Short mmCIF file of C-alpha atoms and ligand atoms in Angstrom, two decimals:
data_model
loop_
_atom_site.label_atom_id
_atom_site.label_comp_id
_atom_site.label_asym_id
_atom_site.label_seq_id
_atom_site.Cartn_x
_atom_site.Cartn_y
_atom_site.Cartn_z
CA MET E 187 54.73 -7.22 -53.17
CA GLU E 188 57.54 -4.29 -52.58
CA CYS E 189 60.75 -6.07 -55.57
CA THR E 190 62.88 -2.98 -55.38
CA ALA E 191 65.28 -2.69 -52.53
CA GLU E 192 66.24 1.92 -51.47
CA ALA E 193 68.61 2.95 -49.42
CA ASP E 194 70.86 0.90 -47.06
CA THR E 195 70.74 -1.87 -48.70
CA TRP E 196 73.29 -5.05 -49.51
CA VAL E 197 74.11 -6.64 -52.38
CA GLY E 198 75.29 -10.23 -53.50
CA SER E 199 75.24 -11.22 -57.07
CA ALA E 200 76.41 -14.24 -58.99
CA PRO E 201 76.51 -15.84 -62.76
CA GLY E 202 74.60 -18.87 -63.98
CA LYS E 203 77.10 -21.72 -64.79
CA LEU E 204 78.05 -24.44 -67.62
CA ILE E 205 79.08 -27.91 -67.73
CA LEU E 206 81.41 -28.08 -70.74
CA PHE E 207 83.22 -31.25 -69.81
CA GLY E 208 82.84 -34.24 -67.48
CA GLU E 209 79.00 -33.83 -66.14
CA HIS E 210 78.18 -37.13 -63.90
CA ALA E 211 82.01 -38.20 -63.95
CA VAL E 212 82.82 -35.84 -62.10
CA VAL E 213 80.91 -37.65 -59.31
CA TYR E 214 83.39 -40.72 -59.72
CA GLY E 215 86.76 -38.74 -59.30
CA GLN E 216 86.92 -37.54 -63.14
CA PRO E 217 87.82 -33.97 -64.08
CA ALA E 218 85.46 -31.88 -65.84
CA ILE E 219 85.15 -27.89 -67.11
CA ALA E 220 82.52 -24.98 -66.20
CA VAL E 221 82.60 -21.62 -67.18
CA PRO E 222 80.15 -18.61 -65.69
CA VAL E 223 77.15 -17.98 -68.03
CA THR E 224 77.37 -14.20 -67.40
CA GLY E 225 74.50 -13.20 -69.31
CA VAL E 226 72.48 -14.65 -66.97
CA GLN E 227 72.19 -13.50 -63.00
CA ALA E 228 71.34 -13.83 -59.52
CA ARG E 229 71.33 -11.19 -56.93
CA ALA E 230 70.30 -11.23 -53.19
CA THR E 231 69.68 -7.74 -51.62
CA VAL E 232 69.25 -6.73 -47.84
CA THR E 233 67.20 -4.22 -46.50
CA GLY E 234 66.39 -3.34 -42.51
CA GLY E 235 62.81 -4.13 -41.40
CA GLU E 236 60.57 -3.55 -38.77
CA ALA E 237 61.76 -4.14 -35.43
CA GLY E 238 61.28 -7.75 -34.31
CA SER E 239 59.73 -9.09 -37.33
CA GLY E 240 62.92 -11.61 -37.83
CA VAL E 241 64.22 -12.17 -41.78
CA TRP E 242 61.40 -11.98 -44.77
CA LEU E 243 62.13 -13.45 -47.67
CA VAL E 244 61.02 -12.09 -51.13
CA CYS E 245 61.57 -13.81 -54.22
CA CYS E 246 60.71 -11.51 -57.22
CA ASP E 247 60.54 -12.75 -61.60
CA LEU E 248 61.01 -16.53 -59.69
CA PRO E 249 57.87 -18.57 -60.78
CA PRO E 250 55.24 -18.55 -58.28
CA CYS E 251 56.13 -20.35 -54.98
CA GLU E 252 54.60 -23.73 -55.51
CA ASP E 253 56.33 -23.52 -59.09
CA ARG E 254 59.74 -23.65 -58.47
CA GLY E 255 60.65 -26.66 -57.82
CA LEU E 256 64.03 -25.73 -55.93
CA LEU E 257 62.95 -23.36 -54.26
CA PRO E 258 60.88 -23.57 -50.99
CA THR E 259 56.87 -23.42 -50.21
CA PRO E 260 57.31 -21.77 -47.14
CA ASP E 261 54.81 -24.02 -44.87
CA GLY E 262 53.97 -26.38 -47.28
CA GLY E 263 51.66 -24.76 -48.56
CA ALA E 264 51.95 -21.58 -51.21
CA PRO E 265 51.74 -17.60 -48.78
CA ALA E 266 49.03 -15.68 -49.17
CA SER E 267 51.73 -12.70 -50.92
CA GLY E 268 53.38 -13.69 -53.56
CA CYS E 269 56.49 -15.35 -52.82
CA ARG E 270 56.95 -13.34 -49.39
CA TYR E 271 57.51 -15.34 -46.03
CA ALA E 272 58.98 -15.37 -42.65
CA LEU E 273 62.22 -17.68 -42.28
CA ARG E 274 60.96 -18.74 -38.91
CA GLY E 275 58.03 -20.10 -41.63
CA ALA E 276 60.09 -22.07 -43.89
CA ALA E 277 60.16 -25.90 -44.21
CA ALA E 278 63.92 -27.59 -42.76
CA ASP E 279 64.83 -28.16 -45.67
CA ASP E 280 64.46 -24.84 -47.38
CA PRO E 281 67.55 -24.06 -49.61
CA LEU E 282 67.41 -20.40 -48.98
CA ARG E 283 66.58 -21.43 -45.45
CA GLY E 284 69.73 -23.00 -45.05
CA ALA E 285 71.69 -20.44 -46.99
CA VAL E 286 70.27 -17.73 -44.44
CA ALA E 287 70.78 -19.39 -41.30
CA LEU E 288 74.56 -20.75 -42.40
CA ALA E 289 75.60 -17.36 -43.13
CA LEU E 290 73.79 -15.65 -40.18
CA ALA E 291 76.19 -18.58 -38.05
CA ARG E 292 79.11 -17.56 -40.23
CA PHE E 293 78.86 -14.26 -40.43
CA SER E 294 76.51 -12.85 -37.46
CA ASP E 295 79.19 -11.97 -34.39
CA ALA E 296 77.83 -14.43 -31.95
CA GLU E 297 76.72 -18.01 -32.37
CA ARG E 298 73.10 -16.78 -32.61
CA GLY E 299 70.80 -19.27 -33.45
CA ILE E 300 67.71 -18.47 -36.76
CA SER E 301 65.16 -18.66 -33.97
CA GLY E 302 67.26 -16.97 -31.38
CA MET E 303 68.77 -13.02 -33.17
CA GLU E 304 67.74 -13.21 -36.01
CA PRO E 305 68.58 -9.52 -37.95
CA ASP E 306 65.28 -7.40 -38.49
CA ILE E 307 66.33 -7.60 -42.82
CA VAL E 308 65.01 -8.12 -45.52
CA LEU E 309 65.96 -10.61 -47.92
CA THR E 310 64.83 -9.27 -51.60
CA ILE E 311 65.68 -12.09 -54.16
CA THR E 312 65.42 -11.98 -58.34
CA SER E 313 67.54 -13.91 -61.00
CA THR E 314 67.51 -14.42 -64.33
CA ILE E 315 68.42 -17.83 -64.31
CA PRO E 316 65.84 -20.47 -65.51
CA ILE E 317 65.30 -22.59 -63.01
CA ALA E 318 66.47 -26.40 -63.21
CA ARG E 319 67.88 -26.33 -66.51
CA GLY E 320 71.12 -27.08 -65.43
CA LEU E 321 72.75 -23.22 -65.75
CA GLY E 322 73.68 -23.54 -61.37
CA SER E 323 70.37 -21.58 -60.86
CA GLY E 324 69.86 -23.56 -56.84
CA ALA E 325 73.92 -22.47 -56.35
CA ALA E 326 73.37 -18.83 -57.40
CA VAL E 327 71.09 -18.07 -55.60
CA ALA E 328 72.06 -19.25 -52.39
CA THR E 329 75.67 -17.36 -53.49
CA ALA E 330 73.44 -14.37 -54.00
CA VAL E 331 71.93 -14.41 -50.68
CA ILE E 332 75.44 -16.05 -48.35
CA ARG E 333 77.78 -12.68 -50.39
CA SER E 334 74.66 -9.96 -49.00
CA LEU E 335 74.44 -11.21 -46.14
CA ALA E 336 78.52 -10.90 -46.11
CA ALA E 337 78.49 -7.17 -46.78
CA TYR E 338 75.42 -7.00 -43.90
CA PHE E 339 77.53 -7.88 -41.89
CA GLY E 340 80.62 -6.38 -43.13
CA ARG E 341 82.03 -9.25 -43.98
CA GLN E 342 84.50 -9.90 -47.23
CA PRO E 343 84.37 -13.70 -47.65
CA SER E 344 86.99 -15.50 -49.94
CA ASN E 345 85.78 -17.42 -53.27
CA ASP E 346 87.05 -20.23 -51.79
CA GLU E 347 84.67 -19.28 -47.94
CA VAL E 348 81.71 -18.57 -50.47
CA SER E 349 81.71 -21.78 -52.07
CA GLY E 350 82.29 -24.07 -49.21
CA LEU E 351 78.96 -22.94 -47.35
CA VAL E 352 77.64 -22.65 -51.09
CA PHE E 353 78.10 -26.55 -50.76
CA GLU E 354 76.96 -27.08 -47.55
CA VAL E 355 73.33 -25.47 -49.52
CA GLU E 356 73.94 -27.94 -52.59
CA LYS E 357 74.26 -30.95 -50.24
CA LEU E 358 70.85 -30.36 -48.84
CA PHE E 359 69.11 -30.43 -51.73
CA HIS E 360 71.64 -32.26 -53.87
CA GLY E 361 72.27 -35.48 -52.51
CA THR E 362 76.07 -36.18 -53.12
CA PRO E 363 76.77 -33.07 -55.48
CA SER E 364 80.19 -32.83 -56.89
CA GLY E 365 81.06 -28.85 -56.15
CA ILE E 366 81.41 -28.63 -59.43
CA ASP E 367 78.57 -25.81 -59.03
CA ASN E 368 79.90 -23.96 -56.15
CA THR E 369 83.65 -23.64 -57.86
CA VAL E 370 82.80 -22.22 -60.99
CA ILE E 371 80.24 -20.37 -59.76
CA ALA E 372 81.55 -18.68 -56.60
CA TYR E 373 85.14 -18.38 -58.65
CA GLN E 374 83.01 -16.70 -61.36
CA GLN E 375 85.88 -18.05 -64.03
CA PRO E 376 85.99 -20.99 -66.11
CA VAL E 377 87.50 -24.04 -64.20
CA TYR E 378 89.13 -27.62 -64.62
CA PHE E 379 87.27 -28.93 -61.28
CA VAL E 380 88.06 -32.59 -59.66
CA ARG E 381 86.68 -33.59 -56.66
CA GLY E 382 87.99 -32.78 -53.47
CA GLU E 383 90.98 -31.38 -55.04
CA GLY E 384 89.38 -27.88 -54.61
CA MET E 385 89.29 -25.11 -57.87
CA THR E 386 91.72 -24.96 -60.77
CA PRO E 387 91.60 -21.76 -62.72
CA LEU E 388 91.37 -22.70 -66.69
CA ARG E 389 93.04 -20.79 -68.36
CA VAL E 390 91.68 -19.86 -72.10
CA GLY E 391 94.30 -19.07 -74.77
CA SER E 392 91.64 -18.37 -77.26
CA PRO E 393 88.04 -16.68 -76.21
CA PHE E 394 85.55 -18.03 -78.26
CA SER E 395 81.24 -18.59 -78.62
CA LEU E 396 78.75 -21.21 -77.07
CA VAL E 397 75.10 -20.93 -77.96
CA ILE E 398 73.20 -22.34 -75.29
CA ALA E 399 69.63 -23.17 -75.87
CA ASP E 400 67.19 -24.22 -72.79
CA SER E 401 65.23 -27.53 -73.81
CA GLY E 402 61.93 -26.03 -71.45
CA ALA E 403 62.10 -29.21 -69.85
CA PRO E 404 63.04 -29.64 -66.05
CA SER E 405 66.36 -31.70 -64.78
CA SER E 406 66.38 -32.95 -61.67
CA THR E 407 69.93 -33.05 -60.89
CA ARG E 408 69.18 -35.29 -57.64
CA GLU E 409 66.69 -37.98 -59.68
CA VAL E 410 69.19 -38.11 -62.69
CA VAL E 411 72.32 -38.17 -60.56
CA GLY E 412 69.98 -41.19 -58.27
CA THR E 413 69.57 -43.67 -61.68
CA VAL E 414 73.39 -43.22 -63.07
CA ARG E 415 74.08 -44.40 -59.25
CA GLN E 416 72.08 -47.36 -59.33
CA ARG E 417 72.69 -48.00 -62.97
CA TRP E 418 76.64 -48.27 -61.67
CA HIS E 419 76.04 -50.58 -59.10
CA ALA E 420 74.01 -52.68 -61.23
CA GLU E 421 76.45 -52.75 -64.28
CA PRO E 422 80.05 -51.08 -61.93
CA GLN E 423 82.22 -51.54 -65.10
CA ARG E 424 80.52 -50.25 -67.54
CA TYR E 425 79.82 -47.20 -66.86
CA ASP E 426 83.65 -46.59 -64.98
CA ALA E 427 83.96 -47.30 -68.58
CA LEU E 428 82.07 -44.50 -69.68
CA PHE E 429 83.48 -42.47 -66.65
CA ASP E 430 87.50 -42.65 -67.63
CA SER E 431 86.54 -42.29 -70.90
CA ILE E 432 84.43 -39.18 -69.87
CA GLY E 433 87.21 -38.00 -68.08
CA ALA E 434 89.42 -39.02 -71.52
CA ILE E 435 88.35 -36.63 -73.01
CA ALA E 436 88.12 -33.36 -70.03
CA ARG E 437 91.90 -34.19 -69.70
CA ILE E 438 92.14 -33.00 -73.92
CA ALA E 439 89.27 -30.96 -73.71
CA ARG E 440 91.60 -28.78 -71.29
CA ARG E 441 94.36 -28.85 -73.14
CA HIS E 442 92.94 -27.66 -76.24
CA ILE E 443 91.38 -24.16 -74.18
CA GLU E 444 94.96 -23.92 -72.50
CA THR E 445 96.12 -23.53 -76.06
CA GLY E 446 93.12 -21.31 -78.24
CA ASP E 447 92.44 -24.53 -80.70
CA TRP E 448 88.61 -24.19 -79.44
CA ARG E 449 87.50 -25.98 -82.79
CA SER E 450 89.63 -29.40 -81.57
CA MET E 451 87.73 -29.29 -78.20
CA ALA E 452 84.28 -28.64 -79.91
CA GLY E 453 85.18 -31.94 -81.76
CA LEU E 454 85.48 -33.93 -78.48
CA MET E 455 82.21 -32.26 -77.28
CA ASP E 456 80.31 -34.66 -79.93
CA GLU E 457 82.11 -37.69 -78.03
CA ASN E 458 81.87 -36.42 -74.88
CA GLN E 459 77.53 -36.29 -75.44
CA ALA E 460 78.02 -40.09 -77.16
CA LEU E 461 79.20 -41.14 -74.33
CA LEU E 462 75.51 -39.48 -72.18
CA GLU E 463 74.08 -40.66 -74.59
CA GLN E 464 75.14 -44.14 -73.64
CA MET E 465 74.73 -43.21 -69.87
CA GLY E 466 70.92 -42.46 -71.00
CA VAL E 467 70.87 -39.24 -69.50
CA SER E 468 70.13 -37.30 -73.09
CA SER E 469 66.36 -37.68 -74.77
CA PRO E 470 64.64 -37.28 -77.15
CA ALA E 471 64.29 -33.56 -76.96
CA LEU E 472 67.97 -33.09 -76.43
CA ASP E 473 68.78 -35.16 -79.36
CA ARG E 474 66.76 -33.14 -81.54
CA LEU E 475 68.17 -29.54 -80.11
CA ILE E 476 71.84 -31.11 -80.60
CA GLU E 477 70.78 -32.09 -83.85
CA ALA E 478 69.46 -29.30 -85.27
CA ALA E 479 72.62 -27.26 -83.71
CA ARG E 480 74.82 -29.33 -86.17
CA SER E 481 72.72 -29.16 -89.24
CA ALA E 482 73.21 -25.22 -88.91
CA GLY E 483 76.47 -25.83 -88.92
CA ALA E 484 77.75 -26.39 -85.04
CA VAL E 485 81.66 -27.27 -84.47
CA GLY E 486 80.29 -29.70 -81.77
CA ALA E 487 78.00 -29.66 -79.73
CA LYS E 488 76.52 -31.67 -76.50
CA LEU E 489 73.69 -31.93 -72.91
CA SER E 490 75.09 -30.12 -70.41
CA GLY E 491 74.25 -30.66 -66.87
CA ALA E 492 71.94 -34.29 -65.31
CA GLY E 493 70.72 -33.75 -68.30
CA ARG E 494 67.15 -35.80 -69.44
CA GLY E 495 65.95 -32.14 -69.51
CA GLY E 496 67.28 -28.77 -69.19
CA CYS E 497 69.94 -27.11 -72.15
CA ILE E 498 72.16 -28.66 -74.36
CA LEU E 499 75.38 -26.20 -76.26
CA ALA E 500 76.71 -25.70 -79.14
CA ALA E 501 80.23 -23.88 -80.44
CA ALA E 502 80.75 -22.81 -83.56
CA GLU E 503 82.30 -19.78 -85.25
CA ARG E 504 81.37 -16.68 -84.77
CA HIS E 505 79.55 -16.05 -88.04
CA ALA E 506 77.50 -19.13 -87.72
CA ILE E 507 76.20 -18.42 -84.75
CA ALA E 508 72.96 -16.56 -85.64
CA ALA E 509 71.99 -19.70 -88.11
CA VAL E 510 72.80 -22.30 -84.66
CA SER E 511 70.97 -19.46 -82.78
CA GLY E 512 68.00 -19.98 -85.37
CA ALA E 513 67.73 -22.78 -86.29
CA LEU E 514 67.37 -24.15 -82.41
CA ARG E 515 64.95 -21.64 -81.84
CA SER E 516 63.14 -23.64 -84.56
CA ALA E 517 63.70 -26.71 -83.11
CA GLY E 518 62.28 -25.56 -80.43
CA ALA E 519 64.20 -24.23 -77.61
CA ALA E 520 62.87 -22.27 -75.21
CA GLN E 521 65.64 -19.71 -74.51
CA VAL E 522 68.55 -19.47 -76.27
CA LEU E 523 71.69 -17.39 -75.33
CA VAL E 524 74.51 -16.69 -76.54
CA THR E 525 78.40 -16.74 -73.75
CA GLU E 526 81.73 -15.97 -74.54
CA VAL E 527 84.14 -18.34 -72.85
CA ALA E 528 87.25 -15.42 -72.08
O1 PMV P 197 72.06 -30.62 -63.62
P1 PMV P 197 73.86 -29.43 -62.69
O2 PMV P 197 73.37 -28.19 -63.00
O3 PMV P 197 73.41 -29.62 -61.32
O4 PMV P 197 74.84 -30.41 -62.81
C1 PMV P 197 74.92 -31.27 -62.58
C2 PMV P 197 76.46 -32.07 -62.95
C3 PMV P 197 76.36 -33.35 -62.38
O5 PMV P 197 78.02 -33.96 -62.44
C4 PMV P 197 75.25 -34.87 -62.61
C5 PMV P 197 76.40 -33.64 -60.65
C6 PMV P 197 77.50 -32.87 -60.17
O6 PMV P 197 77.26 -32.78 -58.69
O7 PMV P 197 78.40 -32.54 -60.24
#
């Protein structure tokens, strides 16, 4: 399987993302804060295909198709040759198919149906973003695909347009996404996000470092968001109060980030984590990593994303980063990344 693209290529890429404050509550209208994580990336490359071939997808550097979770399995089974398959054979709810179809409808000249005038191209997708870990892999892959197809058709969509298209893809497999993932990833900058209010850039008064640790356990956003919704229906007052408290924390955290007081912001991570625990979205593995980070000197730590699995983040002084990273590895983290917020 050819995993490198040659001449006449059109490329799109996108970073991962990390939610600092406000996950879950953001679905219910509260503000949230997220930043791009540029140390991990999704990349899509378009090259010309054989005449009459239509669109072929080649997914390199991704787990085997049958294990990909958020990514598609063509025809409901593992493909004959790695992760190479024709768009025509992809399942109707395949998010990659969704991203390609939306991009073709928006960027190709005529209103061409996906099975009608498909271009003859090969779309090669690579990603270093761990899947289903709260780092925005699905939105980043969709963003990279949409940007590469826009380039192929000679278009230069705005960040807002890309974000809107990725949001449509997110709805295919997340159910009720707030829109924070597509926004922070399409704009590639820190955002203060309120559902339905579009993008508000977040000014970072003084750069700070975050340590991200992957628990190694997948987290299904759709499932966890669905569970929180059921609980909210069962105990509306209790959950509304939790969402309100988280929203209040996100508003204060925004001020601390803008004024460069990241240590006070880090303290709020602990408060946000306590509320996420009360909401029932943490897990023993996440709690263990958070405790390890705090014991090794992190100023604050919390889970990030939907929870139950996925990643935690910890804010630490620069001189403590190595110790915090080491403690997280010793506590069982599958991967540790350090990212700078600026
Ligand atoms: O798990 P992730 O990275 O997809 O983040 C989900 C964030 C939630 O607030 C739980 C859901 C949403 O749509 O905002």
